[in-house]
Short mmCIF file of C-alpha atoms in Angstrom, two decimals:
data_model
loop_
_atom_site.label_atom_id
_atom_site.label_comp_id
_atom_site.label_asym_id
_atom_site.label_seq_id
_atom_site.Cartn_x
_atom_site.Cartn_y
_atom_site.Cartn_z
CA MET A 256 -0.08 -0.05 -0.16
CA ASN A 257 1.21 3.47 -1.24
CA ILE A 258 0.28 6.04 1.55
CA VAL A 259 0.74 9.90 1.20
CA ALA A 260 1.55 12.17 4.08
CA LEU A 261 0.59 15.97 3.26
CA PHE A 262 2.56 18.02 5.63
CA LYS A 263 3.63 21.98 5.70
CA ILE A 264 6.61 23.83 7.36
CA VAL A 265 5.27 26.48 9.58
CA PRO A 266 6.86 29.06 12.11
CA ASP A 267 6.17 27.58 15.67
CA ASP A 268 3.10 29.59 16.40
CA THR A 269 3.82 29.19 19.96
CA LEU A 270 6.59 31.30 19.95
CA ILE A 271 4.64 33.68 17.61
CA LYS A 272 4.83 37.74 19.45
CA ILE A 273 3.14 40.20 19.02
CA SER A 274 4.59 43.86 19.52
CA GLY A 275 2.85 47.35 18.83
CA ASN A 276 1.63 47.10 15.09
CA SER A 277 3.59 44.07 13.86
CA ILE A 278 3.55 40.18 14.11
CA ASP A 279 7.11 38.73 14.87
CA LEU A 280 7.19 35.76 12.59
CA ASN A 281 11.17 35.51 12.83
CA VAL A 282 10.76 32.57 15.15
CA PRO A 283 11.82 28.67 14.54
CA TYR A 284 10.60 26.15 12.06
CA LYS A 285 8.34 23.40 12.81
CA ILE A 286 5.89 20.70 11.24
CA SER A 287 1.82 21.89 11.87
CA THR A 288 0.83 20.59 14.49
CA TYR A 289 -1.41 18.36 13.15
CA ASP A 290 0.30 17.41 9.96
CA LYS A 291 2.44 15.76 13.01
CA ASN A 292 -0.53 13.80 13.03
CA ALA A 293 -0.91 12.49 10.00
CA ILE A 294 2.97 11.48 9.58
CA GLU A 295 2.45 9.43 12.43
CA GLU A 296 -0.73 7.78 10.86
CA ALA A 297 0.66 6.85 7.60
CA ILE A 298 3.48 5.38 9.32
CA ARG A 299 1.29 3.51 11.66
CA ILE A 300 -1.04 1.99 8.94
CA LYS A 301 2.05 1.44 6.47
CA GLU A 302 3.93 -0.64 9.58
CA LYS A 303 0.42 -2.37 10.35
CA TYR A 304 -0.14 -3.56 6.58
CA GLY A 305 3.06 -2.75 4.42
CA GLY A 306 3.99 -0.50 1.81
CA LYS A 307 5.96 2.62 1.49
CA ALA A 308 4.71 5.80 3.40
CA TYR A 309 5.77 9.03 1.15
CA GLY A 310 5.85 12.65 2.86
CA ILE A 311 5.18 15.92 0.41
CA THR A 312 5.60 19.29 1.77
CA ALA A 313 4.95 22.66 -0.21
CA GLY A 314 6.03 26.58 1.05
CA ILE A 315 9.07 26.46 2.95
CA VAL A 316 10.97 23.72 2.06
CA ASP A 317 13.61 23.68 5.55
CA ARG A 318 15.64 20.94 5.59
CA LYS A 319 16.06 20.31 9.08
CA THR A 320 12.24 20.09 9.38
CA ILE A 321 12.51 17.85 6.50
CA ARG A 322 14.72 15.63 8.49
CA GLU A 323 12.27 15.22 11.34
CA ALA A 324 9.57 14.18 9.16
CA LEU A 325 11.90 11.45 8.13
CA ALA A 326 13.38 10.76 11.07
CA MET A 327 9.31 9.97 12.64
CA GLY A 328 9.48 6.88 9.81
CA LEU A 329 8.77 8.26 6.26
CA ASP A 330 10.34 6.62 3.54
CA GLU A 331 11.08 9.44 1.23
CA VAL A 332 10.15 13.48 1.59
CA ILE A 333 8.55 15.33 -1.93
CA SER A 334 9.70 18.78 -1.30
CA ILE A 335 8.17 21.29 -3.24
CA ASP A 336 9.53 25.22 -2.68
CA MET A 337 6.61 27.54 -3.30
CA LYS A 338 7.85 31.45 -3.10
CA GLU A 339 4.44 32.69 -3.08
CA MET A 340 1.38 30.08 -2.51
CA ASP A 341 -2.23 29.53 -1.71
CA VAL A 342 -4.60 26.56 -1.56
CA MET A 343 -5.28 26.21 -5.30
CA THR A 344 -1.27 26.51 -6.64
CA THR A 345 -0.74 24.32 -3.41
CA ALA A 346 -3.29 21.44 -4.79
CA GLU A 347 -1.52 22.09 -8.19
CA ALA A 348 1.95 21.67 -7.15
CA ILE A 349 0.80 18.48 -5.05
CA VAL A 350 -1.72 16.55 -7.76
CA GLU A 351 1.54 16.39 -10.09
CA GLU A 352 3.24 14.57 -7.01
CA VAL A 353 0.76 12.62 -6.19
CA ASN A 354 -0.25 11.43 -9.75
CA GLN A 355 3.29 9.79 -10.25
CA ILE A 356 2.62 8.11 -7.08
CA LYS A 357 -0.57 6.51 -7.23
CA PRO A 358 -1.65 6.40 -3.27
CA ASP A 359 -4.40 4.28 -2.15
CA LEU A 360 -4.24 6.81 1.42
CA ILE A 361 -4.08 10.52 1.59
CA VAL A 362 -3.59 11.62 4.78
CA ALA A 363 -3.43 15.21 5.97
CA GLY A 364 -3.40 17.43 9.15
CA GLU A 365 -7.24 19.30 9.97
CA SER A 366 -5.71 22.26 9.64
CA THR A 367 -2.44 24.44 9.49
CA THR A 368 -1.65 26.67 12.09
CA ASP A 369 -0.44 29.24 9.76
CA SER A 370 -3.67 29.72 7.30
CA SER A 371 -5.62 27.59 9.37
CA GLY A 372 -8.44 27.47 6.31
CA SER A 373 -8.47 23.24 6.44
CA VAL A 374 -10.03 22.84 3.26
CA LEU A 375 -6.44 21.95 1.17
CA PRO A 376 -7.43 18.28 1.81
CA SER A 377 -10.90 18.10 -0.06
CA TYR A 378 -9.77 20.36 -2.62
CA LEU A 379 -6.84 17.89 -3.60
CA ALA A 380 -9.68 15.24 -3.33
CA ALA A 381 -11.79 17.33 -5.85
CA MET A 382 -8.45 17.68 -8.14
CA LEU A 383 -8.02 14.09 -7.98
CA ASN A 384 -11.18 12.65 -8.04
CA TYR A 385 -11.21 11.16 -5.47
CA PRO A 386 -13.63 10.96 -2.11
CA ILE A 387 -13.07 12.88 0.56
CA ILE A 388 -13.41 11.78 4.67
CA THR A 389 -12.65 15.09 7.08
CA TYR A 390 -12.01 15.42 11.05
CA ALA A 391 -10.91 11.47 11.23
CA LYS A 392 -10.37 10.53 14.64
CA SER A 393 -9.93 6.90 13.96
CA ILE A 394 -8.63 5.25 10.67
CA ALA A 395 -9.55 1.36 10.09
CA ILE A 396 -8.74 -0.21 6.98
CA GLU A 397 -10.03 -3.76 5.54
CA GLY A 398 -9.57 -4.53 1.96
CA ASP A 399 -9.50 -1.74 -0.53
CA LYS A 400 -12.40 -0.37 2.13
CA VAL A 401 -11.52 2.51 4.72
CA ARG A 402 -13.63 2.72 8.23
CA VAL A 403 -13.57 6.07 9.80
CA GLU A 404 -14.72 7.86 12.68
CA LYS A 405 -15.12 11.29 12.50
CA ASN A 406 -15.56 13.88 15.31
CA LEU A 407 -18.08 16.39 14.42
CA SER A 408 -18.84 19.09 17.26
CA THR A 409 -21.52 18.08 18.77
CA LEU A 410 -21.50 14.42 17.00
CA SER A 411 -19.14 11.63 15.81
CA GLU A 412 -19.87 9.63 12.40
CA ILE A 413 -18.77 6.40 11.12
CA VAL A 414 -18.24 6.69 7.72
CA GLU A 415 -16.91 3.75 5.02
CA THR A 416 -15.46 4.45 1.74
CA GLN A 417 -13.19 2.75 -1.05
CA MET A 418 -9.59 3.53 -1.80
CA PRO A 419 -7.77 5.77 -3.19
CA VAL A 420 -9.42 8.50 -0.61
CA VAL A 421 -8.04 11.63 0.57
CA ILE A 422 -8.76 11.97 4.76
CA SER A 423 -7.77 15.12 7.35
CA VAL A 424 -7.27 14.05 10.83
CA VAL A 425 -7.65 15.58 14.32
CA GLY A 426 -4.60 16.10 17.07
CA GLU A 427 -6.54 13.06 19.03
CA ILE A 428 -5.75 10.20 16.57
CA ASN A 429 -2.79 9.15 18.29
CA THR A 430 0.33 10.87 19.47
CA PRO A 431 2.98 11.54 17.25
CA ARG A 432 6.41 9.67 18.13
CA ILE A 433 9.64 11.34 18.87
CA PRO A 434 12.33 10.15 16.96
CA THR A 435 15.61 8.24 18.72
CA VAL A 436 18.94 9.61 18.06
CA LYS A 437 19.66 6.57 16.06
CA GLN A 438 15.96 7.46 13.43
CA ILE A 439 17.46 11.16 13.53
CA LEU A 440 21.20 9.60 12.17
CA GLU A 441 19.57 7.44 9.46
CA SER A 442 16.64 9.83 8.47
CA SER A 443 19.86 11.36 6.20
CA LYS A 444 20.75 8.73 4.24
CA LYS A 445 16.96 8.80 3.53
CA PRO A 446 15.28 9.92 -0.39
CA VAL A 447 14.43 14.04 -0.41
CA LYS A 448 12.67 14.79 -4.29
CA SER A 449 13.68 18.61 -3.90
CA LEU A 450 11.86 20.59 -6.66
CA SER A 451 10.01 23.50 -7.31
CA PHE A 452 6.78 25.23 -8.41
CA ASN A 453 5.87 28.49 -9.42
CA LYS A 454 2.59 29.83 -10.29
CA THR A 455 1.21 33.60 -9.11
CA PRO A 456 -1.23 32.84 -6.69
CA ASN A 457 -4.69 34.65 -7.57
CA VAL A 458 -5.10 35.35 -3.89
CA LYS A 459 -2.45 37.89 -2.77
CA VAL A 460 -1.69 38.72 0.61
CA ILE A 461 -1.14 43.22 0.54
CA SER A 462 -0.47 43.35 4.60
CA VAL A 463 -0.74 40.87 7.71
CA SER A 464 -1.58 43.19 11.16
CA PRO A 465 -1.98 41.81 14.44
CA TYR A 466 -5.10 41.02 15.57
CA VAL A 467 -5.89 42.97 18.45
CA ILE A 468 -9.37 44.66 19.95
CA GLN A 469 -9.55 47.15 21.73
CA ARG A 470 -11.20 46.27 25.71
CA LYS A 471 -12.69 48.45 28.15
CA LYS A 472 -9.90 47.04 31.28
CA ILE A 473 -11.74 47.93 34.26
CA ILE A 474 -10.46 46.56 37.23
CA ILE A 475 -13.04 45.27 40.14
CA GLU A 476 -11.14 45.44 43.55
CA GLY A 477 -12.12 44.61 46.66
CA LYS A 478 -14.58 42.13 48.55
CA MET A 479 -15.78 39.46 46.21
CA ASP A 480 -19.93 40.00 46.93
CA GLU A 481 -19.48 43.57 45.98
CA ALA A 482 -16.64 42.76 43.19
CA VAL A 483 -19.46 40.36 41.58
CA ASP A 484 -22.25 43.30 42.02
CA LYS A 485 -20.18 45.57 40.60
CA LEU A 486 -19.51 43.14 37.69
CA LEU A 487 -23.24 42.30 37.22
CA SER A 488 -24.37 45.95 36.92
CA TYR A 489 -21.32 46.11 34.34
CA LEU A 490 -22.82 43.12 32.07
CA ARG A 491 -26.49 44.61 32.56
CA GLY A 492 -25.67 48.22 31.13
CA ASP A 493 -23.52 46.52 28.29
CA GLY A 494 -26.98 44.53 27.88
CA ILE A 495 -24.84 41.02 28.29
CA LEU A 496 -27.22 39.35 31.26
CA MET B 102 -22.67 37.62 -11.44
CA MET B 103 -24.34 34.62 -10.27
CA VAL B 104 -23.77 34.11 -5.99
CA VAL B 105 -24.25 30.80 -4.32
CA ILE B 106 -24.65 30.91 -0.56
CA TYR B 107 -24.22 26.95 1.02
CA SER B 108 -24.09 26.37 4.71
CA GLU B 109 -25.57 24.05 7.15
CA ASP B 110 -26.42 26.97 9.05
CA PRO B 111 -29.41 29.09 7.90
CA GLU B 112 -28.06 32.19 9.34
CA ILE B 113 -24.56 32.20 7.01
CA ILE B 114 -27.41 32.52 4.36
CA LYS B 115 -27.80 35.44 5.51
CA VAL B 116 -24.29 37.00 6.26
CA GLY B 117 -23.60 36.09 2.21
CA THR B 118 -26.39 37.56 0.76
CA SER B 119 -25.23 40.85 2.87
CA TYR B 120 -21.83 40.84 1.32
CA PHE B 121 -23.71 41.12 -2.47
CA PRO B 122 -26.88 42.85 -2.45
CA ASN B 123 -26.68 43.58 -6.27
CA GLU B 124 -26.21 40.34 -7.84
CA HIS B 125 -28.57 37.57 -8.48
CA THR B 126 -28.29 34.72 -5.12
CA ILE B 127 -28.62 31.38 -5.02
CA GLY B 128 -29.17 29.65 -1.29
CA ILE B 129 -28.54 25.97 -0.20
CA THR B 130 -29.31 25.48 3.53
CA THR B 131 -31.20 23.06 5.47
CA LYS B 132 -34.41 25.41 6.19
CA GLU B 133 -36.64 27.81 4.33
CA VAL B 134 -35.04 31.39 4.81
CA LYS B 135 -35.72 34.17 2.43
CA TYR B 136 -32.89 36.44 1.72
CA THR B 137 -31.70 34.80 -1.74
CA ASP B 138 -33.74 35.30 -5.16
CA GLU B 139 -33.79 31.54 -4.97
CA LEU B 140 -33.31 28.94 -2.49
CA TYR B 141 -32.98 25.21 -2.82
CA VAL B 142 -34.03 23.61 0.68
CA ILE B 143 -31.69 20.31 1.41
CA ASP B 144 -32.87 17.30 3.51
CA LYS B 145 -29.20 16.11 4.66
CA ILE B 146 -25.45 16.54 3.82
CA ASP B 147 -23.25 15.06 1.69
CA GLU B 148 -20.27 16.75 1.37
CA GLU B 149 -19.37 15.25 -2.30
CA PHE B 150 -22.72 15.60 -3.55
CA ILE B 151 -23.62 19.10 -2.67
CA SER B 152 -19.96 20.43 -3.57
CA ASN B 153 -21.47 18.15 -7.25
CA PHE B 154 -24.60 19.77 -7.28
CA ILE B 155 -23.06 23.46 -6.40
CA ALA B 156 -20.42 23.27 -9.06
CA SER B 157 -23.43 22.54 -11.51
CA LEU B 158 -24.91 25.68 -11.08
CA LYS B 159 -21.92 26.95 -12.40
CA PRO B 160 -21.72 30.01 -10.39
CA ASP B 161 -18.78 33.12 -10.39
CA VAL B 162 -18.78 33.35 -6.49
CA VAL B 163 -19.69 30.69 -4.12
CA ILE B 164 -19.88 31.71 -0.24
CA VAL B 165 -19.78 29.01 2.52
CA GLY B 166 -20.19 29.07 6.27
CA ASN B 167 -17.02 27.87 8.14
CA SER B 168 -18.43 24.70 10.19
CA LYS B 169 -16.81 21.76 9.68
CA ARG B 170 -18.88 20.59 7.26
CA ASP B 171 -19.42 23.35 5.59
CA LYS B 172 -15.71 23.50 5.16
CA THR B 173 -15.01 20.29 3.47
CA VAL B 174 -17.85 21.15 0.75
CA ALA B 175 -16.08 25.17 0.30
CA GLY B 176 -12.74 22.78 -0.45
CA TYR B 177 -14.49 20.36 -2.28
CA VAL B 178 -16.14 22.56 -4.42
CA ALA B 179 -13.22 25.29 -5.21
CA GLY B 180 -11.52 22.04 -6.28
CA LEU B 181 -13.93 21.01 -8.71
CA LEU B 182 -14.63 24.06 -10.55
CA LYS B 183 -10.45 24.42 -9.98
CA VAL B 184 -10.78 28.39 -8.69
CA PRO B 185 -8.96 29.51 -5.89
CA ILE B 186 -10.67 29.42 -2.50
CA ILE B 187 -10.35 32.08 0.39
CA PRO B 188 -10.88 30.83 3.87
CA GLU B 189 -12.26 32.43 7.60
CA VAL B 190 -13.08 35.84 6.19
CA ILE B 191 -13.89 38.29 8.34
CA ASP B 192 -15.07 41.32 5.44
CA ILE B 193 -15.29 41.32 1.66
CA GLU B 194 -15.75 44.50 -0.37
CA GLY B 195 -15.26 44.26 -4.35
CA ASN B 196 -12.13 42.46 -4.84
CA LYS B 197 -10.59 42.45 -1.45
CA ALA B 198 -11.17 40.67 1.74
CA LYS B 199 -10.09 40.70 5.04
CA ARG B 200 -9.04 37.05 6.90
CA VAL B 201 -7.42 35.94 9.86
CA VAL B 202 -4.35 34.05 9.87
CA TYR B 203 -1.97 32.58 12.29
CA SER B 204 -5.02 31.27 14.03
CA GLY B 205 -6.14 34.31 14.73
CA MET B 206 -3.52 36.75 16.07
CA GLY B 207 -3.02 38.50 12.56
CA ILE B 208 -5.46 39.61 10.05
CA ALA B 209 -4.53 40.04 6.16
CA GLU B 210 -5.56 41.66 3.85
CA ILE B 211 -6.04 40.48 0.43
CA GLU B 212 -7.20 41.14 -2.97
CA PHE B 213 -8.64 38.50 -5.24
CA SER B 214 -10.17 37.39 -8.70
CA TYR B 215 -13.58 36.29 -9.41
CA PRO B 216 -14.50 33.15 -10.08
CA ALA B 217 -13.78 32.23 -6.00
CA VAL B 218 -14.82 30.06 -2.99
CA VAL B 219 -15.32 32.50 0.12
CA ILE B 220 -15.36 31.33 3.28
CA ILE B 221 -17.47 33.29 5.86
CA GLU B 222 -18.60 33.39 9.62
CA ARG B 223 -21.60 34.08 11.38
CA LYS B 224 -21.60 37.98 12.27
CA GLU B 225 -25.12 40.32 12.99
CA VAL B 226 -26.36 41.73 9.70
CA GLN B 227 -29.37 43.98 8.56
CA VAL B 228 -31.17 42.15 5.78
CA ASN B 229 -34.46 42.57 3.72
CA GLU B 230 -36.55 39.45 2.61
CA LYS B 231 -36.90 38.43 -0.49
CA ASN B 232 -40.06 36.73 -2.28
CA THR B 233 -37.56 33.60 -2.48
CA LYS B 234 -38.14 31.07 -5.15
CA ILE B 235 -37.61 27.71 -3.25
CA ASN B 236 -37.19 24.16 -4.33
CA LYS B 237 -36.73 21.07 -2.43
CA VAL B 238 -33.19 18.77 -3.24
CA GLU B 239 -32.98 15.13 -2.77
CA VAL B 240 -29.53 14.56 -1.50
CA LYS B 241 -28.55 11.36 -2.32
CA GLU B 242 -25.12 9.59 -1.47
CA GLU B 243 -22.47 9.26 -3.29
CA ARG B 244 -18.74 7.67 -2.49
CA VAL B 245 -18.75 8.50 1.17
CA LYS B 246 -21.45 5.89 2.88
CA LEU B 247 -22.45 7.18 6.62
CA VAL B 248 -22.43 3.57 8.42
CA GLU B 249 -23.88 5.34 12.35
CA GLU B 250 -23.93 8.75 13.55
CA LYS B 251 -22.98 8.91 17.28
CA SER B 252 -24.28 12.32 19.20
CA LYS B 253 -22.20 13.08 22.23
CA GLY B 254 -24.58 14.13 24.43
CA GLU B 255 -23.34 16.41 27.50
CA GLN B 256 -20.28 15.78 26.22
CA GLY B 257 -21.12 17.02 23.15
CA VAL B 258 -21.24 20.90 23.49
CA ASN B 259 -20.57 23.24 20.66
CA LEU B 260 -18.17 26.05 21.98
CA SER B 261 -17.92 27.70 18.73
CA THR B 262 -21.70 28.96 19.06
CA ALA B 263 -21.79 29.37 22.71
CA GLU B 264 -23.73 32.35 23.52
CA ILE B 265 -22.08 32.70 27.24
CA ILE B 266 -18.50 30.28 27.81
CA VAL B 267 -16.99 29.61 31.63
CA SER B 268 -13.37 28.97 31.24
CA VAL B 269 -11.11 27.53 33.39
CA GLY B 270 -7.34 28.00 33.33
CA ARG B 271 -4.63 26.75 35.72
CA GLY B 272 -5.50 29.22 38.65
CA ILE B 273 -8.64 27.38 39.16
CA GLY B 274 -6.73 25.27 40.78
CA SER B 275 -6.99 21.52 40.56
CA LYS B 276 -9.54 18.70 38.65
CA ASP B 277 -11.95 18.84 41.52
CA ASN B 278 -12.48 22.79 41.68
CA VAL B 279 -13.66 22.87 37.85
CA LYS B 280 -17.27 21.95 39.74
CA TYR B 281 -17.09 25.26 40.92
CA ALA B 282 -16.90 26.80 37.49
CA GLU B 283 -19.45 24.03 36.61
CA GLU B 284 -21.94 25.26 38.97
CA LEU B 285 -21.62 28.75 37.56
CA ALA B 286 -21.81 27.88 33.93
CA ASN B 287 -25.26 25.54 34.69
CA ALA B 288 -26.60 29.22 36.48
CA LEU B 289 -25.92 31.40 33.58
CA GLY B 290 -26.88 28.65 30.50
CA ALA B 291 -22.86 28.21 29.64
CA ALA B 292 -21.04 26.54 28.24
CA LEU B 293 -17.87 24.94 29.67
CA GLY B 294 -14.01 25.39 28.41
CA GLY B 295 -10.60 25.26 29.27
CA SER B 296 -7.21 26.42 28.06
CA ARG B 297 -4.91 24.39 26.86
CA PRO B 298 -3.14 23.67 30.45
CA VAL B 299 -5.95 22.37 31.33
CA THR B 300 -7.14 20.31 28.88
CA ALA B 301 -4.39 19.28 27.16
CA GLU B 302 -1.35 18.76 29.53
CA LEU B 303 -3.43 18.36 33.02
CA GLY B 304 -6.58 16.52 31.48
CA TRP B 305 -9.20 18.48 34.04
CA LEU B 306 -11.39 18.76 31.10
CA PRO B 307 -11.60 16.73 28.08
CA GLU B 308 -9.15 17.83 24.95
CA ASP B 309 -12.00 18.66 22.97
CA ARG B 310 -13.07 21.91 25.01
CA GLN B 311 -9.80 23.65 25.03
CA ILE B 312 -10.00 26.95 23.78
CA GLY B 313 -7.41 28.96 22.01
CA LEU B 314 -5.34 28.86 19.54
CA SER B 315 -5.13 24.95 18.86
CA GLY B 316 -8.40 24.14 19.99
CA ASN B 317 -11.93 25.90 19.63
CA LYS B 318 -11.91 29.92 18.71
CA VAL B 319 -14.97 31.03 20.02
CA LYS B 320 -17.51 34.40 20.22
CA PRO B 321 -19.90 33.96 22.84
CA LYS B 322 -21.01 37.49 23.79
CA LEU B 323 -19.72 36.74 27.44
CA TYR B 324 -16.30 35.02 28.44
CA ILE B 325 -15.77 34.30 31.62
CA ALA B 326 -11.85 33.41 32.71
CA LEU B 327 -10.85 32.00 35.35
CA GLY B 328 -7.76 31.58 36.82
CA ILE B 329 -6.40 32.23 33.02
CA SER B 330 -3.48 34.01 32.99
CA GLY B 331 -3.83 35.01 29.19
CA GLN B 332 -0.96 33.21 26.55
CA PRO B 333 -1.09 34.98 23.56
CA GLN B 334 -2.48 31.32 21.82
CA HIS B 335 -5.51 31.36 24.35
CA LEU B 336 -6.12 35.16 23.44
CA ALA B 337 -5.94 34.45 20.18
CA GLY B 338 -9.26 32.23 20.39
CA ILE B 339 -11.38 34.28 22.01
CA LYS B 340 -10.66 37.69 20.36
CA ASP B 341 -13.96 37.78 18.97
CA ALA B 342 -15.73 37.80 22.22
CA LYS B 343 -18.28 40.47 22.75
CA ILE B 344 -17.31 40.65 26.18
CA ILE B 345 -14.69 39.44 28.53
CA VAL B 346 -14.54 38.94 32.13
CA ALA B 347 -11.16 37.52 34.06
CA VAL B 348 -11.03 36.88 37.51
CA ASN B 349 -7.03 36.48 38.40
CA LYS B 350 -4.97 37.05 41.56
CA ASP B 351 -2.66 38.80 39.57
CA LYS B 352 -3.67 42.04 38.44
CA ASN B 353 -0.50 42.16 35.93
CA ALA B 354 -1.28 38.82 34.17
CA PRO B 355 -1.39 39.49 30.66
CA ILE B 356 -5.37 38.56 29.83
CA VAL B 357 -6.10 41.94 32.41
CA GLU B 358 -4.88 44.12 29.34
CA ASN B 359 -7.31 41.87 27.08
CA ALA B 360 -9.98 41.71 29.14
CA ASP B 361 -13.04 44.64 29.57
CA TYR B 362 -14.07 44.12 33.07
CA THR B 363 -11.32 42.08 35.47
CA ILE B 364 -11.81 40.70 38.86
CA VAL B 365 -9.10 40.38 41.17
CA GLY B 366 -9.44 38.39 43.36
CA ASP B 367 -9.46 34.23 43.87
CA ALA B 368 -11.82 32.41 41.09
CA ILE B 369 -13.37 29.40 43.45
CA GLU B 370 -14.64 32.56 45.86
CA PHE B 371 -16.11 34.18 42.28
CA CYS B 372 -17.60 31.19 41.20
CA LYS B 373 -19.81 30.68 44.35
CA VAL B 374 -20.69 34.41 45.26
CA MET B 375 -21.72 34.54 41.28
CA THR B 376 -23.46 31.62 41.07
CA GLU B 377 -25.05 32.43 44.09
CA LYS B 378 -26.18 35.46 42.55
CA VAL B 379 -27.50 34.24 39.40
CA LYS B 380 -29.03 32.16 40.82
CA ASN B 381 -31.60 34.32 43.00
CA LYS B 382 -31.86 37.35 40.99
#
């Protein structure tokens, strides 16, 4: 079985800081949070059913981060350097590589921490004419069928479809493994296919500024009983309660 | 221009039309609402079927809501039409839009051209009703078959649509103390959520109650943060709350700068007093 895990290299969201009017993105790179779960799931499926697990990453192609994905257990990574990208051009770049691998399963994270759109997996599935299953919290394979438990907001669903299929996974599907030193050393011998894809996206970012909402910043001190009364009267005044 | 607006949430049809008051609009949703020129009422949701249906209308613009299922349709229909897609849009004006990036920490101003698929959020808008032509659509299951549906019951709180949220942080002290916050939430008819340390690390609340950058982004009219210091990653998830109340012992905690009202004091004592007063009102 051929499995593809999609992952994106992003500025570490836990280190991004806002100062005044600017947003500091000059922070170390990492594999986007849920994409690590996608890599882990691809490796687990490969370990259970055999085959080959590929990784495809597009955008920032940081070598150190790619090696981490290989150290986790991917057999090969296809790294697509893209200077400018949007969902459409990313899907176009990935589809060409997927068509060469002809995978049974494509696994992606539910969303990335930079653009957080959650739409690339279904965009890609439509381009490939594969079915799409999103927000998977477990994946079971039987023959050419997959059975997936989906985590929606107020309910969960169990669905089934035939492979090939694109599946996006949520964080609770697994706990991504931490590679051993040996695996990190061995990862340097694994193949990385580097290419670039240049197409000007139709969606152009003009500016990025911090998302700040001005608050009232009223501090209420004193005895709790009186403080709560004060709070309640403020909230009534705002039409909240 | 032909504008197709799809969401499982009928409110989104209203918000969508408000961005395109002078265009021909077609709505697709689960209830009869009269904001568009035409409306297709669907009886169930199959993401692939609905995407094919929208694509067959050959729209110039597709506006979709931002629930999990809506976003799946948005991506699929954009892929079928091979057009650009813009997620997390909070405002559209002509061919410019504002969207949220870096999980809520930044706002990007973007320029695009039609045709495109745009994902929008719920917001308050005034739209007049129209003489809508209503059609019914029988949705058929395509390649993904539904085997079973399980309600999450009490556990399945939909934080993204909750009007009031009581949220606990490490400052609540212990797992046992969470019950005080729960009592307050019950008294207020609120949903209970928590910060990342409390949900993902300490397990005081289930992980899907996590509020913040890597959990739920919420927009209640009232958000009460109990013993939450206010890391940027948490603040990113509560930006759209109308009013934020913080209860914290530390007057210098970052949450104070980002709250409308801060009570300086103990979160448990606050819960007890507030619960009593809300119950007796």
